[in-house]
One Martini backbone bead per residue (centre of mass of N, CA, C, O) as a GRO file, in nm:
protein
  160
    1MET     BB    1  11.944   5.199   6.987
    2ILE     BB    2  12.052   5.149   7.270
    3ARG     BB    3  12.195   5.421   7.295
    4THR     BB    4  11.943   5.599   7.270
    5VAL     BB    5  11.790   5.488   7.516
    6THR     BB    6  12.011   5.542   7.724
    7LEU     BB    7  12.033   5.847   7.676
    8ALA     BB    8  11.737   5.916   7.734
    9ALA     BB    9  11.733   5.805   8.024
   10ALA     BB   10  11.959   5.988   8.134
   11LEU     BB   11  11.819   6.265   8.065
   12LEU     BB   12  11.530   6.207   8.215
   13ALA     BB   13  11.586   6.134   8.511
   14PRO     BB   14  11.641   6.419   8.640
   15VAL     BB   15  11.364   6.538   8.569
   16ALA     BB   16  11.189   6.345   8.733
   17THR     BB   17  11.315   6.406   9.006
   18PHE     BB   18  11.262   6.711   9.008
   19ALA     BB   19  10.949   6.701   8.980
   20GLN     BB   20  10.905   6.553   9.257
   21ASP     BB   21  11.035   6.811   9.431
   22LEU     BB   22  10.814   6.990   9.399
   23PRO     BB   23  10.621   7.208   9.534
   24THR     BB   24  10.316   7.231   9.713
   25ALA     BB   25  10.005   7.430   9.714
   26PRO     BB   26   9.750   7.567   9.836
   27TYR     BB   27   9.439   7.695   9.694
   28LEU     BB   28   9.206   7.935   9.557
   29PRO     BB   29   8.950   7.894   9.376
   30LEU     BB   30   8.749   8.086   9.188
   31SER     BB   31   8.478   7.948   9.254
   32MET     BB   32   8.504   7.990   9.563
   33ALA     BB   33   8.541   8.295   9.567
   34THR     BB   34   8.270   8.362   9.432
   35GLN     BB   35   8.088   8.226   9.638
   36ALA     BB   36   8.177   8.389   9.886
   37ALA     BB   37   8.112   8.671   9.779
   38GLN     BB   38   7.809   8.626   9.729
   39ALA     BB   39   7.734   8.549  10.021
   40ALA     BB   40   7.819   8.820  10.146
   41VAL     BB   41   7.637   9.005   9.986
   42ASP     BB   42   7.371   8.860  10.066
   43ALA     BB   43   7.391   8.899  10.373
   44CYS     BB   44   7.384   9.210  10.362
   45ALA     BB   45   7.125   9.245  10.192
   46ALA     BB   46   6.935   9.111  10.407
   47GLU     BB   47   7.011   9.381  10.597
   48GLY     BB   48   7.040   9.643  10.392
   49HIS     BB   49   7.341   9.618  10.264
   50ASN     BB   50   7.575   9.793  10.060
   51VAL     BB   51   7.843   9.609   9.928
   52SER     BB   52   8.178   9.505   9.919
   53VAL     BB   53   8.370   9.223   9.781
   54ALA     BB   54   8.686   9.072   9.856
   55ILE     BB   55   8.924   8.846   9.699
   56VAL     BB   56   9.229   8.696   9.796
   57ALA     BB   57   9.513   8.565   9.770
   58ARG     BB   58   9.788   8.483   9.945
   59SER     BB   59   9.955   8.702   9.767
   60GLY     BB   60   9.718   8.947   9.721
   61VAL     BB   61   9.570   8.875   9.477
   62THR     BB   62   9.303   8.937   9.298
   63LYS     BB   63   9.010   8.740   9.230
   64THR     BB   64   8.753   8.911   9.354
   65ILE     BB   65   8.475   9.146   9.284
   66LEU     BB   66   8.186   9.271   9.461
   67ARG     BB   67   7.923   9.510   9.380
   68ALA     BB   68   7.669   9.646   9.497
   69ASP     BB   69   7.408   9.804   9.455
   70ASN     BB   70   7.476  10.122   9.586
   71ALA     BB   71   7.753  10.119   9.657
   72GLY     BB   72   8.003  10.275   9.759
   73PRO     BB   73   8.300  10.391   9.623
   74HIS     BB   74   8.485  10.300   9.881
   75THR     BB   75   8.430   9.980   9.907
   76VAL     BB   76   8.644   9.853   9.726
   77GLY     BB   77   8.901   9.948   9.875
   78SER     BB   78   8.824   9.840  10.152
   79SER     BB   79   8.787   9.538  10.082
   80THR     BB   80   9.067   9.493   9.958
   81GLY     BB   81   9.236   9.579  10.207
   82LYS     BB   82   9.121   9.368  10.403
   83ALA     BB   83   9.197   9.117  10.244
   84PHE     BB   84   9.500   9.172  10.227
   85THR     BB   85   9.554   9.183  10.530
   86SER     BB   86   9.458   8.894  10.601
   87ALA     BB   87   9.654   8.747  10.411
   88SER     BB   88   9.920   8.876  10.509
   89MET     BB   89   9.868   8.824  10.838
   90GLY     BB   90   9.660   8.585  10.914
   91ARG     BB   91   9.419   8.783  11.012
   92ASP     BB   92   9.201   8.969  11.161
   93THR     BB   93   9.131   9.309  11.151
   94ALA     BB   94   9.013   9.355  11.432
   95GLY     BB   95   9.244   9.221  11.593
   96LEU     BB   96   9.464   9.406  11.480
   97ALA     BB   97   9.352   9.672  11.584
   98GLY     BB   98   9.363   9.588  11.884
   99PHE     BB   99   9.666   9.529  11.896
  100ILE     BB  100   9.757   9.816  11.827
  101GLY     BB  101   9.595   9.973  12.046
  102ALA     BB  102   9.739   9.802  12.292
  103ASN     BB  103  10.025   9.850  12.108
  104PRO     BB  104  10.188  10.126  12.018
  105GLU     BB  105  10.460   9.990  11.912
  106ASN     BB  106  10.273   9.868  11.654
  107GLY     BB  107  10.187  10.117  11.468
  108GLY     BB  108  10.373  10.061  11.211
  109LEU     BB  109  10.184   9.863  11.062
  110ARG     BB  110  10.012  10.082  10.913
  111ASP     BB  111  10.292  10.165  10.730
  112MET     BB  112  10.406   9.908  10.580
  113ASP     BB  113  10.144   9.916  10.377
  114SER     BB  114   9.923  10.080  10.166
  115ARG     BB  115   9.712   9.823  10.150
  116LEU     BB  116   9.638   9.849  10.434
  117VAL     BB  117   9.339   9.762  10.634
  118ILE     BB  118   9.263   9.851  10.981
  119GLN     BB  119   8.958   9.705  10.982
  120ALA     BB  120   8.679   9.577  11.017
  121GLY     BB  121   8.610   9.290  10.767
  122GLY     BB  122   8.857   9.089  10.784
  123LEU     BB  123   8.947   8.755  10.661
  124PRO     BB  124   9.084   8.469  10.669
  125ILE     BB  125   9.157   8.194  10.447
  126LYS     BB  126   9.094   7.861  10.563
  127ILE     BB  127   9.203   7.534  10.444
  128GLY     BB  128   9.303   7.281  10.620
  129GLY     BB  129   9.498   7.508  10.774
  130ALA     BB  130   9.535   7.680  10.515
  131LEU     BB  131   9.647   7.967  10.379
  132VAL     BB  132   9.462   8.115  10.080
  133GLY     BB  133   9.344   8.399  10.198
  134GLY     BB  134   9.108   8.681  10.162
  135ILE     BB  135   8.838   8.867  10.317
  136GLY     BB  136   8.640   9.161  10.223
  137VAL     BB  137   8.429   9.411  10.380
  138GLY     BB  138   8.242   9.703  10.253
  139GLY     BB  139   7.961   9.933  10.381
  140ALA     BB  140   7.868   9.895  10.640
  141PRO     BB  141   7.796  10.053  10.945
  142SER     BB  142   8.003   9.820  11.038
  143GLY     BB  143   8.261   9.605  11.098
  144ALA     BB  144   8.091   9.380  11.227
  145ILE     BB  145   7.907   9.341  10.982
  146ASP     BB  146   8.120   9.284  10.776
  147GLU     BB  147   8.222   9.026  10.924
  148THR     BB  148   7.959   8.864  10.912
  149CYS     BB  149   7.955   8.850  10.602
  150ALA     BB  150   8.228   8.713  10.568
  151ARG     BB  151   8.153   8.458  10.724
  152ALA     BB  152   7.937   8.363  10.524
  153GLY     BB  153   8.141   8.312  10.298
  154LEU     BB  154   8.307   8.094  10.445
  155ASP     BB  155   8.079   7.892  10.510
  156VAL     BB  156   8.002   7.813  10.209
  157ILE     BB  157   8.317   7.684  10.171
  158GLY     BB  158   8.440   7.566  10.448
  159ALA     BB  159   8.590   7.773  10.607
  160GLU     BB  160   8.778   7.896  10.890
   0.00000   0.00000   0.00000
């Protein structure tokens, strides 16, 4: 019996130590992603704009997409691309567009990944200083309006 307990303890000890060393990372829960997307759709709807809103995780994987009634067919792809770009680059898409425009040598960023959409309306989602995803809005008459709606989505979940 003592040998069995000793053997079990010896075998389990390395597993316990290994488990304690696993890294942890903050993430964006689906409930928060859905809340942010709905708030962004509602903010644009209040201004009379039918948009689509996409939220992606830090990895770029889509968490949620909401498409307002009568939003254009192109808006889903636009919003998803903007969200992906913000999560991937960790910055707002309007700022990225300005950065590329002011520095032609960085124009290759546009072709780096076919999923990138470098137009205003995408914002990174940061919670507690950690990048956890991106939000993208597409379909308002301007990228600035798209971005304002995206900001409303971030505000409702307390994201930076």
